[in-house]
Amino acid sequence: MKLFLFVIFSSLLLKQLSLVVGDVGTAASYGPPYIPTACDGNRPGQFPPGNLFVAVNEGLWDNGAACGRRYRIRCVSGNNRPCKGGSIDVKVVDSCSRSPCPNTLLMSNDAFAAIARFPHVKINIEYTQI
């Protein structure tokens, strides 16, 4: 019986630990025009289905090595409870045009709308490279 309880407790603990695997940062939306981008210039085919893409700050940009990376993003908090719940997968297509960038990620309007209720707010996010 003790072994059974130990196994159950351990599996629940591991499940809880696996939920916190990402980094935390901030995100905001940005609108068109989206091209040219720092990754693929004026090529329209660079954008993933559903226009779920982001521009990243200097730290994630990594001198352009971030181009094409994919991240799973989840809204965790913000003013007036902006989070919808759930997560989305996005593709890096650009670097933040301002330096220093005011956020970790600038999300396309479509990507931002998928996880946040309000279009022009700053949200706190959890993100993981996938």
CSV table of C-alpha atoms in Angstrom, one decimal:
chain,number,residue,atom,x,y,z
A,1,MET,CA,0.0,0.0,0.0
A,2,LYS,CA,2.8,2.4,0.8
A,3,LEU,CA,4.5,1.7,-2.5
A,4,PHE,CA,1.2,2.4,-4.3
A,5,LEU,CA,0.8,5.7,-2.5
A,6,PHE,CA,4.4,6.6,-3.2
A,7,VAL,CA,3.9,5.9,-7.0
A,8,ILE,CA,0.7,8.0,-7.1
A,9,PHE,CA,2.2,10.9,-5.2
A,10,SER,CA,5.4,10.8,-7.3
A,11,SER,CA,3.4,10.8,-10.6
A,12,LEU,CA,1.3,13.8,-9.4
A,13,LEU,CA,4.4,15.7,-8.4
A,14,LEU,CA,6.1,15.0,-11.7
A,15,LYS,CA,2.9,16.1,-13.6
A,16,GLN,CA,2.9,19.4,-11.6
A,17,LEU,CA,6.6,20.0,-12.3
A,18,SER,CA,6.2,19.4,-16.0
A,19,LEU,CA,3.7,22.2,-16.3
A,20,VAL,CA,6.4,24.8,-15.5
A,21,VAL,CA,8.9,24.4,-18.3
A,22,GLY,CA,8.9,27.7,-20.1
A,23,ASP,CA,10.4,31.1,-19.8
A,24,VAL,CA,8.3,34.1,-18.8
A,25,GLY,CA,8.1,37.5,-20.5
A,26,THR,CA,5.8,40.0,-22.0
A,27,ALA,CA,4.0,40.4,-25.3
A,28,ALA,CA,1.9,42.9,-27.2
A,29,SER,CA,0.3,42.9,-30.7
A,30,TYR,CA,1.6,44.6,-33.8
A,31,GLY,CA,-0.2,45.2,-37.0
A,32,PRO,CA,0.5,45.4,-40.7
A,33,PRO,CA,2.4,46.0,-42.8
A,34,TYR,CA,4.3,42.9,-41.8
A,35,ILE,CA,6.7,42.9,-44.8
A,36,PRO,CA,9.5,43.2,-45.3
A,37,THR,CA,10.7,41.1,-42.4
A,38,ALA,CA,14.2,40.7,-41.2
A,39,CYS,CA,14.1,36.9,-41.9
A,40,ASP,CA,12.7,36.6,-45.4
A,41,GLY,CA,12.2,40.1,-46.7
A,42,ASN,CA,9.2,40.5,-49.0
A,43,ARG,CA,8.4,36.8,-49.5
A,44,PRO,CA,4.7,36.3,-48.7
A,45,GLY,CA,5.1,32.6,-48.2
A,46,GLN,CA,7.1,33.1,-45.0
A,47,PHE,CA,4.0,33.4,-42.9
A,48,PRO,CA,2.5,30.3,-41.3
A,49,PRO,CA,-1.1,29.3,-41.6
A,50,GLY,CA,-3.4,31.5,-39.6
A,51,ASN,CA,-0.8,34.2,-39.5
A,52,LEU,CA,0.4,33.0,-36.1
A,53,PHE,CA,3.9,34.6,-36.1
A,54,VAL,CA,6.0,36.9,-33.9
A,55,ALA,CA,8.8,39.4,-33.9
A,56,VAL,CA,11.3,38.8,-31.0
A,57,ASN,CA,13.4,41.0,-28.8
A,58,GLU,CA,17.2,41.4,-29.0
A,59,GLY,CA,17.8,38.5,-26.5
A,60,LEU,CA,15.8,36.0,-28.5
A,61,TRP,CA,16.9,37.4,-31.9
A,62,ASP,CA,20.4,35.9,-31.5
A,63,ASN,CA,21.8,37.8,-34.6
A,64,GLY,CA,19.1,36.3,-36.8
A,65,ALA,CA,19.4,32.7,-35.6
A,66,ALA,CA,15.8,33.0,-34.3
A,67,CYS,CA,14.4,33.0,-37.9
A,68,GLY,CA,12.0,30.1,-38.3
A,69,ARG,CA,12.1,29.1,-34.6
A,70,ARG,CA,8.8,28.0,-33.2
A,71,TYR,CA,7.5,28.9,-29.8
A,72,ARG,CA,4.5,27.7,-27.8
A,73,ILE,CA,3.0,30.7,-26.0
A,74,ARG,CA,0.5,31.0,-23.2
A,75,CYS,CA,-1.0,34.1,-21.7
A,76,VAL,CA,-0.6,34.0,-17.9
A,77,SER,CA,-1.8,37.5,-16.7
A,78,GLY,CA,-2.3,41.2,-17.4
A,79,ASN,CA,-4.5,44.1,-16.5
A,80,ASN,CA,-8.3,43.4,-16.5
A,81,ARG,CA,-7.8,39.6,-17.0
A,82,PRO,CA,-7.0,39.6,-20.7
A,83,CYS,CA,-6.1,35.9,-21.0
A,84,LYS,CA,-8.4,33.5,-23.0
A,85,GLY,CA,-6.7,30.3,-21.8
A,86,GLY,CA,-4.9,27.7,-23.9
A,87,SER,CA,-1.7,28.1,-25.9
A,88,ILE,CA,-0.7,28.7,-29.5
A,89,ASP,CA,2.3,27.8,-31.6
A,90,VAL,CA,4.0,30.7,-33.5
A,91,LYS,CA,6.9,31.1,-35.9
A,92,VAL,CA,9.6,33.8,-35.6
A,93,VAL,CA,9.6,35.9,-38.8
A,94,ASP,CA,11.1,39.2,-37.6
A,95,SER,CA,13.0,41.1,-35.0
A,96,CYS,CA,11.5,43.9,-33.0
A,97,SER,CA,11.9,47.1,-34.9
A,98,ARG,CA,12.5,49.2,-31.7
A,99,SER,CA,15.6,49.0,-29.7
A,100,PRO,CA,15.4,48.3,-26.9
A,101,CYS,CA,12.2,46.3,-27.6
A,102,PRO,CA,9.5,47.0,-25.0
A,103,ASN,CA,8.4,43.3,-24.9
A,104,THR,CA,9.8,39.9,-25.2
A,105,LEU,CA,7.6,39.1,-28.2
A,106,LEU,CA,5.5,41.3,-30.6
A,107,MET,CA,2.7,39.1,-31.9
A,108,SER,CA,0.8,39.4,-35.1
A,109,ASN,CA,-2.7,40.7,-34.5
A,110,ASP,CA,-4.1,37.2,-35.3
A,111,ALA,CA,-1.7,35.4,-32.9
A,112,PHE,CA,-2.4,37.9,-30.1
A,113,ALA,CA,-6.2,37.6,-30.6
A,114,ALA,CA,-5.9,33.9,-30.2
A,115,ILE,CA,-4.7,34.1,-26.6
A,116,ALA,CA,-5.8,37.6,-25.4
A,117,ARG,CA,-9.3,39.2,-25.2
A,118,PHE,CA,-8.1,42.8,-25.8
A,119,PRO,CA,-6.1,43.9,-28.8
A,120,HIS,CA,-3.9,46.8,-27.4
A,121,VAL,CA,-2.7,45.6,-24.0
A,122,LYS,CA,0.6,44.2,-22.7
A,123,ILE,CA,0.3,40.7,-21.4
A,124,ASN,CA,2.5,38.4,-19.3
A,125,ILE,CA,3.3,35.2,-21.1
A,126,GLU,CA,5.0,31.8,-20.7
A,127,TYR,CA,6.8,30.6,-23.8
A,128,THR,CA,8.8,27.5,-24.8
A,129,GLN,CA,10.8,26.8,-27.9
A,130,ILE,CA,9.3,23.8,-29.6
